[in-house]
């Protein structure tokens, strides 16, 4: 047999990779016109309800959405009642049953004549390009991609390979999340559109938080959406992806694809309250107004899309969402309660906490444990700062994955196997037994300052959010909302976390659990096997420096 000479083949493969790495985006189309949002009007049902739900003298109204079922219900109800426009902006809009049910409602709105604009970051669209192309085949629907990969689009690996020489650009992503209906109502917070954010995933699910908004905050969000939608970093989907199918064939394929969403999200009973006493929006929209809401001033802000060009990479851009939040933390007078899934303060973040603690401010942190964290890099980086934070007097609680899962199942309406028989949710395959092996995680990005001001948004407390990704943030001045959010954080801390303590002398950590009613003390990372420990040791030398 003839011996193969591998050297020329390796050289050829390397040259091909380099050539692929030179792939570039097409120049923006000269015919592209700037679109602007459609303002709220009392000529629409949602416009009338919103106008009557914000009392005179108040700027904005808002309602917390801590439960995934109620958060999805709010989006679906708004889509089904929309008469003029729907604007969606998401980091992740997955091709799964959750993405299907929402986009089916969006498509139905478009068929009623509603103008639909969907803006998605291109990071995870390898599996959803076909779905988005099919959606864009309907009249009144436009789909655009933020900072797209130019080639190799069928697989995530080939996308990165084809962008090898453009890594600095494609490493910047749009992490914003918002949903706006008729310019009257909006939903914003931490949830992406994917199964795991709405308790429909059999491997791992997130507890998260969104906010329903009306009033002056909504046109501010519309202006932010328009800035992104018309950014030169955003491309119409059809300029990046081309289908050989006819528009009708694409529409037919879309209808078949999303059919599985019909039974997945049954409408909650109209009179069933959530954890905070709010009924489902779908039922409330058919009742006499005003809606049950909280009131106050909402400061809405977002990173400029030009952050993609690296303007924040040195950590000195005072306009970022992270910088705005740090400014708000520095103004605290008594206490700060922080909930974030990924927390990497860095040395500058530690210095900030040191300043706050020296000034007598109480700081409490709720974040994921190693066992509940889905990002090993984040776990390895966070682990560096636990001992220094505890020495500063920061109170730290980490998610107990098993207890948080039980808490989530009790509060999201997941049916028992027997009780769920015939239930629409059970028919979709989501039952208590089907989720018994799913990891419970926290994904909420929340901050409460002085029991008065609250931060809700898309921003994690890590380097990607502060320097690389774009983010959306809201700071709400409302003691009532702050009380609700603090209560949610405190409830999760009491029933689904490990409290960390530092043994003196030395730097030895202990994890204290009270989830089963009795105190249990762990001298090592709880719920973590040898494989995960080795993974943590492997990642530790490569982790990023931190938040600031």
Short mmCIF file of C-alpha atoms in Angstrom, two decimals:
data_model
loop_
_atom_site.label_atom_id
_atom_site.label_comp_id
_atom_site.label_asym_id
_atom_site.label_seq_id
_atom_site.Cartn_x
_atom_site.Cartn_y
_atom_site.Cartn_z
CA UNK A 1 0.00 0.00 0.00
CA UNK A 2 1.27 3.44 -0.89
CA UNK A 3 2.33 5.43 2.19
CA UNK A 4 0.42 8.68 2.69
CA UNK A 5 2.50 11.85 2.95
CA UNK A 6 0.73 13.88 5.66
CA UNK A 7 2.81 17.08 5.45
CA UNK A 8 1.26 18.45 2.20
CA UNK A 9 -2.21 17.58 3.49
CA UNK A 10 -1.63 19.42 6.77
CA UNK A 11 -0.27 22.45 4.90
CA UNK A 12 -3.29 22.42 2.56
CA UNK A 13 -5.67 22.17 5.51
CA UNK A 14 -3.96 25.08 7.25
CA UNK A 15 -4.09 27.22 4.10
CA UNK A 16 -7.79 26.41 3.67
CA UNK A 17 -8.45 27.40 7.27
CA UNK A 18 -6.62 30.68 6.79
CA UNK A 19 -8.53 31.41 3.60
CA UNK A 20 -11.78 30.64 5.38
CA UNK A 21 -10.68 32.93 8.17
CA UNK A 22 -10.62 35.78 5.64
CA UNK A 23 -14.39 35.57 5.07
CA UNK A 24 -16.02 38.97 5.48
CA UNK A 25 -19.49 40.43 5.63
CA UNK A 26 -21.04 41.93 2.52
CA UNK A 27 -21.20 45.75 2.41
CA UNK A 28 -24.49 47.08 3.82
CA UNK A 29 -27.19 47.39 1.19
CA UNK A 30 -27.58 50.94 -0.12
CA UNK A 31 -31.33 50.40 -0.38
CA UNK A 32 -31.74 49.68 3.33
CA UNK A 33 -33.97 52.30 4.95
CA UNK A 34 -34.07 53.23 8.61
CA UNK A 35 -37.15 52.00 10.44
CA UNK A 36 -38.59 53.65 13.51
CA UNK A 37 -40.93 52.37 16.18
CA UNK A 38 -44.67 52.94 16.07
CA UNK A 39 -45.74 55.05 19.03
CA UNK A 40 -48.43 53.88 21.43
CA UNK A 41 -51.94 54.95 20.57
CA UNK A 42 -55.25 54.76 22.40
CA UNK A 43 -56.59 53.58 19.07
CA UNK A 44 -55.30 50.11 19.99
CA UNK A 45 -56.60 47.94 22.83
CA UNK A 46 -53.17 47.66 24.45
CA UNK A 47 -52.65 51.40 24.09
CA UNK A 48 -55.92 52.13 25.89
CA UNK A 49 -55.19 49.64 28.69
CA UNK A 50 -51.68 50.98 29.18
CA UNK A 51 -52.87 54.60 29.26
CA UNK A 52 -55.50 53.78 31.88
CA UNK A 53 -53.06 51.73 33.97
CA UNK A 54 -50.58 54.56 34.60
CA UNK A 55 -52.17 57.06 37.02
CA UNK A 56 -51.76 60.78 36.57
CA UNK A 57 -48.57 61.97 38.19
CA UNK A 58 -46.78 58.64 37.69
CA UNK A 59 -44.27 58.15 34.88
CA UNK A 60 -44.21 54.36 34.54
CA UNK A 61 -46.06 51.29 35.73
CA UNK A 62 -44.54 47.84 36.13
CA UNK A 63 -45.31 44.35 37.33
CA UNK A 64 -42.75 41.71 38.38
CA UNK A 65 -42.81 38.39 36.50
CA UNK A 66 -40.88 35.93 38.68
CA UNK A 67 -42.58 32.76 37.42
CA UNK A 68 -41.71 31.41 33.99
CA UNK A 69 -45.30 30.39 33.17
CA UNK A 70 -46.57 33.92 33.88
CA UNK A 71 -43.68 35.51 32.02
CA UNK A 72 -44.40 33.49 28.89
CA UNK A 73 -48.13 34.14 29.33
CA UNK A 74 -47.41 37.89 29.32
CA UNK A 75 -45.49 37.67 26.03
CA UNK A 76 -48.14 35.49 24.40
CA UNK A 77 -50.99 37.70 25.63
CA UNK A 78 -49.30 40.82 24.28
CA UNK A 79 -48.61 39.16 20.92
CA UNK A 80 -52.21 37.95 20.66
CA UNK A 81 -53.64 41.39 21.48
CA UNK A 82 -51.20 43.44 19.39
CA UNK A 83 -52.71 45.56 16.62
CA UNK A 84 -49.88 47.74 15.32
CA UNK A 85 -46.37 46.45 16.11
CA UNK A 86 -44.24 43.81 17.80
CA UNK A 87 -40.51 44.38 18.35
CA UNK A 88 -38.40 41.51 19.69
CA UNK A 89 -34.70 41.77 20.60
CA UNK A 90 -32.95 38.68 22.00
CA UNK A 91 -29.53 37.18 22.51
CA UNK A 92 -31.00 33.68 22.12
CA UNK A 93 -34.20 32.76 20.29
CA UNK A 94 -34.01 28.99 20.18
CA UNK A 95 -35.46 26.53 17.69
CA UNK A 96 -37.29 24.56 20.38
CA UNK A 97 -40.82 24.31 21.71
CA UNK A 98 -40.46 27.63 23.58
CA UNK A 99 -39.24 29.48 20.51
CA UNK A 100 -41.98 27.80 18.47
CA UNK A 101 -44.88 28.83 20.69
CA UNK A 102 -43.77 32.47 20.85
CA UNK A 103 -43.01 32.79 17.14
CA UNK A 104 -46.31 31.17 16.24
CA UNK A 105 -48.09 33.93 18.17
CA UNK A 106 -45.86 36.50 16.47
CA UNK A 107 -46.63 35.05 13.03
CA UNK A 108 -50.37 35.12 13.75
CA UNK A 109 -50.05 38.80 14.65
CA UNK A 110 -48.26 39.50 11.37
CA UNK A 111 -51.10 37.84 9.47
CA UNK A 112 -53.48 40.27 11.21
CA UNK A 113 -51.44 43.17 9.78
CA UNK A 114 -49.15 43.81 12.76
CA UNK A 115 -45.67 45.00 11.80
CA UNK A 116 -43.14 42.54 13.25
CA UNK A 117 -39.42 43.23 13.70
CA UNK A 118 -37.24 40.47 15.14
CA UNK A 119 -33.61 41.22 16.03
CA UNK A 120 -31.47 38.28 17.15
CA UNK A 121 -27.81 38.04 18.02
CA UNK A 122 -26.10 35.65 15.59
CA UNK A 123 -24.20 33.66 18.22
CA UNK A 124 -26.59 30.71 18.41
CA UNK A 125 -28.53 30.86 15.15
CA UNK A 126 -26.84 27.86 13.48
CA UNK A 127 -29.84 25.77 14.61
CA UNK A 128 -32.46 28.46 14.06
CA UNK A 129 -31.54 30.09 10.73
CA UNK A 130 -34.07 27.91 8.90
CA UNK A 131 -36.82 28.78 11.37
CA UNK A 132 -36.06 32.50 11.09
CA UNK A 133 -35.94 32.36 7.28
CA UNK A 134 -39.34 30.68 7.26
CA UNK A 135 -40.76 33.27 9.64
CA UNK A 136 -39.41 36.08 7.44
CA UNK A 137 -41.35 34.62 4.50
CA UNK A 138 -44.59 35.91 6.01
CA UNK A 139 -45.88 39.38 5.12
CA UNK A 140 -45.21 42.16 7.65
CA UNK A 141 -42.22 40.30 9.18
CA UNK A 142 -38.61 41.49 9.13
CA UNK A 143 -35.75 39.54 10.72
CA UNK A 144 -32.29 40.98 11.29
CA UNK A 145 -29.07 39.59 12.79
CA UNK A 146 -26.67 41.41 15.07
CA UNK A 147 -22.98 41.13 14.22
CA UNK A 148 -23.40 38.06 11.99
CA UNK A 149 -20.89 35.39 11.04
CA UNK A 150 -20.25 35.72 7.29
CA UNK A 151 -19.74 32.07 6.28
CA UNK A 152 -19.77 28.46 7.40
CA UNK A 153 -23.18 29.08 8.87
CA UNK A 154 -24.44 25.49 9.07
CA UNK A 155 -22.41 24.72 12.19
CA UNK A 156 -21.09 26.75 15.12
CA UNK A 157 -17.61 25.28 14.67
CA UNK A 158 -17.37 26.27 11.00
CA UNK A 159 -18.73 29.74 11.74
CA UNK A 160 -15.80 30.35 14.09
CA UNK A 161 -13.32 28.74 11.68
CA UNK A 162 -14.43 30.97 8.83
CA UNK A 163 -14.06 33.99 11.11
CA UNK A 164 -10.65 33.06 12.42
CA UNK A 165 -9.03 36.32 11.40
CA UNK A 166 -12.04 38.35 12.53
CA UNK A 167 -12.22 36.94 16.06
CA UNK A 168 -12.11 40.34 17.76
CA UNK A 169 -15.34 41.36 16.02
CA UNK A 170 -17.34 38.15 16.38
CA UNK A 171 -16.33 37.82 20.04
CA UNK A 172 -18.61 40.80 20.78
CA UNK A 173 -22.26 39.81 21.13
CA UNK A 174 -25.65 41.48 21.76
CA UNK A 175 -26.92 40.16 25.10
CA UNK A 176 -30.01 42.44 25.29
CA UNK A 177 -33.49 41.01 25.86
CA UNK A 178 -36.75 42.89 25.29
CA UNK A 179 -40.26 42.41 23.90
CA UNK A 180 -42.41 45.44 22.96
CA UNK A 181 -46.07 45.36 21.87
CA UNK A 182 -47.89 48.28 20.22
CA UNK A 183 -45.46 50.72 21.89
CA UNK A 184 -47.68 50.30 24.95
CA UNK A 185 -46.25 47.40 26.95
CA UNK A 186 -42.81 45.83 27.18
CA UNK A 187 -41.22 42.82 28.86
CA UNK A 188 -37.55 43.00 29.85
CA UNK A 189 -35.26 41.10 32.17
CA UNK A 190 -33.03 38.06 32.19
CA UNK A 191 -34.93 35.47 30.17
CA UNK A 192 -33.85 34.41 26.71
CA UNK A 193 -36.35 32.54 24.56
CA UNK A 194 -35.39 28.90 25.05
CA UNK A 195 -36.73 25.90 26.96
CA UNK A 196 -34.35 26.18 29.91
CA UNK A 197 -35.55 29.72 30.73
CA UNK A 198 -39.19 28.59 31.00
CA UNK A 199 -38.75 25.30 32.86
CA UNK A 200 -39.16 23.08 29.80
CA UNK A 201 -35.71 21.50 29.65
CA UNK A 202 -34.97 18.01 30.95
CA UNK A 203 -31.28 18.68 31.66
CA UNK A 204 -31.22 22.05 33.42
CA UNK A 205 -33.57 24.95 34.11
CA UNK A 206 -33.14 28.52 35.30
CA UNK A 207 -35.07 30.52 37.84
CA UNK A 208 -35.18 34.00 36.36
CA UNK A 209 -36.96 37.35 36.50
CA UNK A 210 -38.67 39.68 34.03
CA UNK A 211 -40.58 42.92 34.36
CA UNK A 212 -43.77 43.97 32.55
CA UNK A 213 -43.69 47.72 31.85
CA UNK A 214 -46.02 50.48 30.68
CA UNK A 215 -45.80 54.25 30.56
CA UNK A 216 -42.75 56.45 29.96
CA UNK A 217 -40.27 53.55 30.11
CA UNK A 218 -41.65 51.94 26.95
CA UNK A 219 -40.85 54.68 24.38
CA UNK A 220 -37.33 54.80 25.88
CA UNK A 221 -37.03 51.11 25.16
CA UNK A 222 -38.38 51.66 21.65
CA UNK A 223 -35.66 54.25 21.02
CA UNK A 224 -33.02 51.75 22.15
CA UNK A 225 -34.49 49.09 19.86
CA UNK A 226 -34.40 51.50 16.92
CA UNK A 227 -30.76 52.34 17.59
CA UNK A 228 -29.87 48.66 17.35
CA UNK A 229 -32.22 47.86 14.48
CA UNK A 230 -30.69 50.59 12.31
CA UNK A 231 -27.09 49.98 13.40
CA UNK A 232 -24.49 49.18 10.71
CA UNK A 233 -23.66 46.11 12.81
CA UNK A 234 -27.11 44.69 12.04
CA UNK A 235 -27.91 42.88 8.78
CA UNK A 236 -31.22 41.76 7.32
CA UNK A 237 -31.33 37.97 7.46
CA UNK A 238 -31.80 37.68 3.69
CA UNK A 239 -28.46 39.43 3.13
CA UNK A 240 -26.70 36.69 5.09
CA UNK A 241 -28.84 33.61 4.43
CA UNK A 242 -30.60 32.70 1.18
CA UNK A 243 -33.15 29.93 0.80
CA UNK A 244 -33.91 28.09 -2.42
CA UNK A 245 -37.45 27.42 -1.25
CA UNK A 246 -40.41 29.46 -2.45
CA UNK A 247 -42.03 31.80 0.10
CA UNK A 248 -45.06 29.50 0.27
CA UNK A 249 -42.89 26.45 0.89
CA UNK A 250 -41.10 28.32 3.65
CA UNK A 251 -44.40 29.30 5.25
CA UNK A 252 -45.63 25.71 5.07
CA UNK A 253 -42.44 24.47 6.72
CA UNK A 254 -42.79 27.07 9.45
CA UNK A 255 -46.33 25.98 10.28
CA UNK A 256 -45.21 22.35 10.56
CA UNK A 257 -42.20 23.28 12.66
CA UNK A 258 -44.06 25.28 15.30
CA UNK A 259 -47.05 22.96 15.63
CA UNK A 260 -45.47 21.30 18.69
CA UNK A 261 -45.81 24.54 20.63
CA UNK A 262 -49.61 24.46 20.82
CA UNK A 263 -49.82 22.16 23.86
CA UNK A 264 -46.58 23.24 25.54
CA UNK A 265 -47.77 26.43 27.23
CA UNK A 266 -51.39 26.24 28.37
CA UNK A 267 -52.89 29.52 29.52
CA UNK A 268 -52.72 29.73 33.34
CA UNK A 269 -56.10 29.85 35.11
CA UNK A 270 -57.18 33.51 34.99
CA UNK A 271 -57.74 33.81 38.74
CA UNK A 272 -54.61 31.98 39.92
CA UNK A 273 -52.14 34.40 41.55
CA UNK A 274 -48.37 34.06 41.32
CA UNK A 275 -45.91 34.31 44.22
CA UNK A 276 -46.53 38.05 44.56
CA UNK A 277 -50.31 38.02 44.10
CA UNK A 278 -50.49 38.98 40.41
CA UNK A 279 -52.86 37.11 38.13
CA UNK A 280 -51.87 36.06 34.58
CA UNK A 281 -51.82 38.96 32.13
CA UNK A 282 -53.91 36.97 29.64
CA UNK A 283 -56.82 37.02 32.06
CA UNK A 284 -56.24 40.58 33.26
CA UNK A 285 -56.39 42.02 29.73
CA UNK A 286 -60.02 40.93 29.47
CA UNK A 287 -60.98 42.55 32.78
CA UNK A 288 -61.86 46.18 33.47
CA UNK A 289 -58.83 48.42 33.71
CA UNK A 290 -56.61 49.57 35.32
CA UNK A 291 -54.28 46.61 35.59
CA UNK A 292 -52.77 45.79 38.95
CA UNK A 293 -49.33 47.44 38.69
CA UNK A 294 -46.67 49.18 40.75
CA UNK A 295 -45.58 52.74 39.95
CA UNK A 296 -42.43 54.82 39.93
CA UNK A 297 -39.63 56.24 37.83
CA UNK A 298 -37.73 53.89 35.50
CA UNK A 299 -34.30 54.84 34.17
CA UNK A 300 -33.78 52.84 30.96
CA UNK A 301 -30.31 52.54 29.46
CA UNK A 302 -28.33 50.26 27.16
CA UNK A 303 -24.86 49.88 25.75
CA UNK A 304 -24.25 51.53 22.40
CA UNK A 305 -24.09 48.97 19.56
CA UNK A 306 -20.69 50.49 18.76
CA UNK A 307 -19.38 48.57 21.76
CA UNK A 308 -18.80 45.88 19.13
CA UNK A 309 -15.87 47.96 17.91
CA UNK A 310 -14.04 47.51 21.21
CA UNK A 311 -14.77 50.90 22.81
CA UNK A 312 -15.23 49.32 26.27
CA UNK A 313 -12.45 46.72 26.18
CA UNK A 314 -10.14 48.74 28.44
CA UNK A 315 -12.82 49.06 31.11
CA UNK A 316 -12.85 52.87 31.00
CA UNK A 317 -16.11 53.51 29.10
CA UNK A 318 -18.35 55.40 31.53
CA UNK A 319 -21.40 54.96 29.28
CA UNK A 320 -21.75 51.19 29.71
CA UNK A 321 -24.56 49.51 31.61
CA UNK A 322 -21.95 48.14 34.02
CA UNK A 323 -20.58 51.62 34.73
CA UNK A 324 -24.10 52.95 35.36
CA UNK A 325 -24.81 50.14 37.80
CA UNK A 326 -21.53 50.64 39.66
CA UNK A 327 -22.37 54.34 39.98
CA UNK A 328 -25.72 53.38 41.53
CA UNK A 329 -24.00 50.97 43.94
CA UNK A 330 -21.56 53.67 45.06
CA UNK A 331 -24.54 55.84 46.00
CA UNK A 332 -25.93 53.19 48.39
CA UNK A 333 -26.56 54.47 51.91
CA UNK A 334 -27.34 51.27 53.80
CA UNK A 335 -27.35 47.96 51.96
CA UNK A 336 -27.03 46.18 48.61
CA UNK A 337 -28.63 42.82 47.80
CA UNK A 338 -27.23 41.28 44.63
CA UNK A 339 -28.40 38.25 42.66
CA UNK A 340 -26.40 37.27 39.60
CA UNK A 341 -25.68 33.89 37.96
CA UNK A 342 -22.05 34.65 37.09
CA UNK A 343 -20.08 36.87 39.44
CA UNK A 344 -16.44 37.76 38.77
CA UNK A 345 -15.57 41.04 40.55
CA UNK A 346 -11.86 41.25 39.72
CA UNK A 347 -9.47 43.34 41.80
CA UNK A 348 -11.27 46.58 40.95
CA UNK A 349 -14.57 45.06 41.97
CA UNK A 350 -13.07 43.91 45.25
CA UNK A 351 -11.80 47.43 45.81
CA UNK A 352 -15.33 48.77 45.23
CA UNK A 353 -16.74 46.29 47.77
CA UNK A 354 -13.99 47.31 50.17
CA UNK A 355 -15.02 50.97 49.85
CA UNK A 356 -18.66 50.13 50.44
CA UNK A 357 -17.96 47.90 53.42
CA UNK A 358 -15.64 50.49 54.98
CA UNK A 359 -18.48 52.99 54.65
CA UNK A 360 -20.71 50.60 56.58
CA UNK A 361 -22.78 49.28 53.68
CA UNK A 362 -24.10 45.75 54.03
CA UNK A 363 -23.56 43.61 50.90
CA UNK A 364 -25.23 40.25 50.28
CA UNK A 365 -24.60 38.09 47.20
CA UNK A 366 -26.67 35.24 45.78
CA UNK A 367 -24.98 33.38 42.94
CA UNK A 368 -24.64 29.90 41.47
CA UNK A 369 -22.55 27.24 43.15
CA UNK A 370 -20.09 25.13 41.19
CA UNK A 371 -22.67 22.35 40.94
CA UNK A 372 -25.40 24.65 39.60
CA UNK A 373 -23.23 26.76 37.28
CA UNK A 374 -23.43 25.96 33.56
CA UNK A 375 -20.23 27.93 32.81
CA UNK A 376 -17.02 26.28 34.08
CA UNK A 377 -14.92 29.33 33.21
CA UNK A 378 -17.20 31.50 35.32
CA UNK A 379 -17.05 29.03 38.23
CA UNK A 380 -13.26 28.92 38.13
CA UNK A 381 -13.00 32.71 38.01
CA UNK A 382 -15.58 33.27 40.75
CA UNK A 383 -13.83 30.78 43.04
CA UNK A 384 -10.82 33.10 43.22
CA UNK A 385 -12.79 35.82 44.96
CA UNK A 386 -14.87 34.02 47.58
CA UNK A 387 -12.31 34.20 50.39
CA UNK A 388 -11.36 37.86 49.74
CA UNK A 389 -15.05 38.84 49.65
CA UNK A 390 -15.81 37.00 52.90
CA UNK A 391 -12.84 38.74 54.56
CA UNK A 392 -14.38 42.06 53.51
CA UNK A 393 -17.62 41.06 55.23
CA UNK A 394 -19.66 40.30 52.11
CA UNK A 395 -22.42 37.76 52.82
CA UNK A 396 -22.39 34.98 50.21
CA UNK A 397 -25.03 32.36 49.42
CA UNK A 398 -24.64 29.85 46.60
CA UNK A 399 -27.45 27.99 44.88
CA UNK A 400 -28.17 24.48 46.14
CA UNK A 401 -29.05 22.91 42.78
CA UNK A 402 -31.28 20.17 44.21
CA UNK A 403 -33.19 22.45 46.56
CA UNK A 404 -33.60 25.18 43.94
CA UNK A 405 -34.98 22.60 41.52
CA UNK A 406 -37.61 21.57 44.06
CA UNK A 407 -38.45 25.22 44.74
CA UNK A 408 -38.81 25.86 41.03
CA UNK A 409 -41.05 22.85 40.50
CA UNK A 410 -43.31 23.99 43.35
CA UNK A 411 -43.66 27.47 41.90
CA UNK A 412 -43.88 26.84 38.15
CA UNK A 413 -46.90 24.54 38.04
CA UNK A 414 -45.10 21.42 36.83
CA UNK A 415 -47.70 18.63 37.17
CA UNK A 416 -47.23 15.40 39.09
CA UNK A 417 -47.25 12.28 36.94
CA UNK A 418 -50.71 11.24 38.14
CA UNK A 419 -52.20 14.67 38.67
CA UNK A 420 -50.88 15.79 35.32
CA UNK A 421 -52.61 13.11 33.29
CA UNK A 422 -54.52 14.82 30.52
CA UNK A 423 -53.00 18.18 31.38
CA UNK A 424 -51.74 20.11 28.36
CA UNK A 425 -48.38 20.62 29.96
CA UNK A 426 -48.08 16.94 30.76
CA UNK A 427 -49.05 16.16 27.16
CA UNK A 428 -46.01 18.12 26.05
CA UNK A 429 -43.80 15.76 28.07
CA UNK A 430 -43.05 18.17 30.93
CA UNK A 431 -43.87 16.44 34.22
CA UNK A 432 -42.24 16.15 37.62
CA UNK A 433 -40.60 12.84 36.75
CA UNK A 434 -39.33 14.07 33.39
CA UNK A 435 -37.51 16.91 35.17
CA UNK A 436 -36.18 14.91 38.13
CA UNK A 437 -32.64 14.92 36.74
CA UNK A 438 -32.69 18.54 35.56
CA UNK A 439 -30.24 20.82 37.36
CA UNK A 440 -31.74 23.86 39.09
CA UNK A 441 -29.89 27.11 38.39
CA UNK A 442 -30.33 30.82 38.93
CA UNK A 443 -30.20 33.20 35.96
CA UNK A 444 -31.76 36.32 37.52
CA UNK A 445 -29.78 39.55 37.23
CA UNK A 446 -31.13 41.65 40.10
CA UNK A 447 -29.88 44.30 42.49
CA UNK A 448 -31.71 46.04 45.34
CA UNK A 449 -30.16 49.20 46.79
CA UNK A 450 -31.32 50.63 50.13
CA UNK A 451 -34.61 48.69 49.83
CA UNK A 452 -35.74 51.40 47.38
CA UNK A 453 -34.01 51.19 44.01
CA UNK A 454 -33.89 48.01 41.94
CA UNK A 455 -31.84 46.99 38.93
CA UNK A 456 -33.41 44.61 36.40
CA UNK A 457 -31.71 43.78 33.13
CA UNK A 458 -29.63 41.48 30.98
CA UNK A 459 -26.21 42.24 32.50
CA UNK A 460 -24.14 39.63 34.32
CA UNK A 461 -21.50 40.81 36.77
CA UNK A 462 -18.56 39.58 34.72
CA UNK A 463 -16.04 40.77 32.15
CA UNK A 464 -18.08 39.79 29.07
CA UNK A 465 -20.99 41.95 30.13
CA UNK A 466 -18.83 44.88 31.16
CA UNK A 467 -16.43 44.99 28.20
CA UNK A 468 -17.55 42.76 25.32
CA UNK A 469 -21.30 42.18 25.12
CA UNK A 470 -23.98 44.83 24.79
CA UNK A 471 -26.55 44.93 27.58
CA UNK A 472 -29.88 46.48 28.61
CA UNK A 473 -30.56 47.83 32.09
CA UNK A 474 -33.37 49.39 34.08
CA UNK A 475 -33.08 51.10 37.47
CA UNK A 476 -36.48 51.46 39.09
CA UNK A 477 -37.17 53.83 41.95
CA UNK A 478 -39.95 52.04 43.81
CA UNK A 479 -39.87 50.82 47.44
CA UNK A 480 -42.75 48.46 46.63
CA UNK A 481 -40.87 46.75 43.79
CA UNK A 482 -37.67 46.67 45.86
CA UNK A 483 -39.60 44.91 48.63
CA UNK A 484 -40.91 42.31 46.17
CA UNK A 485 -37.50 41.63 44.63
CA UNK A 486 -35.74 41.54 48.00
CA UNK A 487 -38.36 39.07 49.19
CA UNK A 488 -37.76 36.82 46.20
CA UNK A 489 -33.99 36.88 46.74
CA UNK A 490 -34.43 36.26 50.46
CA UNK A 491 -36.87 33.42 49.80
CA UNK A 492 -34.47 31.70 47.43
CA UNK A 493 -31.65 32.21 49.93
CA UNK A 494 -33.68 30.68 52.76
CA UNK A 495 -34.89 27.59 50.93
CA UNK A 496 -32.43 26.79 48.16
CA UNK A 497 -28.85 27.88 48.95
CA UNK A 498 -25.65 27.16 50.83
CA UNK A 499 -24.42 29.93 53.12
CA UNK A 500 -20.64 30.34 52.99
CA UNK A 501 -18.47 30.98 55.99
CA UNK A 502 -14.74 31.35 56.49
CA UNK A 503 -13.01 29.37 59.21
CA UNK A 504 -10.35 31.21 61.19
CA UNK A 505 -7.42 31.02 61.16
CA UNK A 506 -6.70 30.33 57.52
CA UNK A 507 -8.72 30.53 54.35
CA UNK A 508 -10.82 27.37 54.67
CA UNK A 509 -14.42 27.58 53.42
CA UNK A 510 -17.51 25.83 54.69
CA UNK A 511 -20.93 25.56 53.04
CA UNK A 512 -23.93 25.56 55.41
CA UNK A 513 -27.23 24.14 54.14
CA UNK A 514 -30.59 24.35 55.89
CA UNK A 515 -32.74 23.24 52.96
CA UNK A 516 -33.96 20.05 54.63
CA UNK A 517 -34.86 21.75 57.89
CA UNK A 518 -31.65 20.75 59.64
CA UNK A 519 -28.25 22.37 59.36
CA UNK A 520 -25.71 20.47 57.28
CA UNK A 521 -22.06 21.52 57.11
CA UNK A 522 -19.92 20.77 54.06
CA UNK A 523 -16.14 21.17 54.14
CA UNK A 524 -15.85 20.84 50.35
CA UNK A 525 -17.84 22.05 47.34
CA UNK A 526 -21.20 20.27 47.76
CA UNK A 527 -22.77 18.14 45.01
CA UNK A 528 -19.53 18.16 43.02
CA UNK A 529 -17.88 14.99 41.73
CA UNK A 530 -14.24 14.29 41.01
CA UNK A 531 -14.65 15.05 37.29
CA UNK A 532 -16.00 18.52 37.97
CA UNK A 533 -13.24 19.22 40.50
CA UNK A 534 -10.61 18.27 37.94
CA UNK A 535 -12.36 20.45 35.37
CA UNK A 536 -12.23 23.39 37.80
CA UNK A 537 -8.51 22.85 38.38
CA UNK A 538 -7.96 22.74 34.61
CA UNK A 539 -9.83 25.97 33.92
CA UNK A 540 -8.43 27.88 36.90
CA UNK A 541 -5.23 29.14 35.21
CA UNK A 542 -7.11 30.39 32.15
CA UNK A 543 -9.90 32.42 33.70
CA UNK A 544 -10.41 36.12 33.03
CA UNK A 545 -9.35 38.79 35.50
CA UNK A 546 -12.79 40.03 36.44
CA UNK A 547 -15.64 42.47 36.15
CA UNK A 548 -14.11 45.93 35.96
#
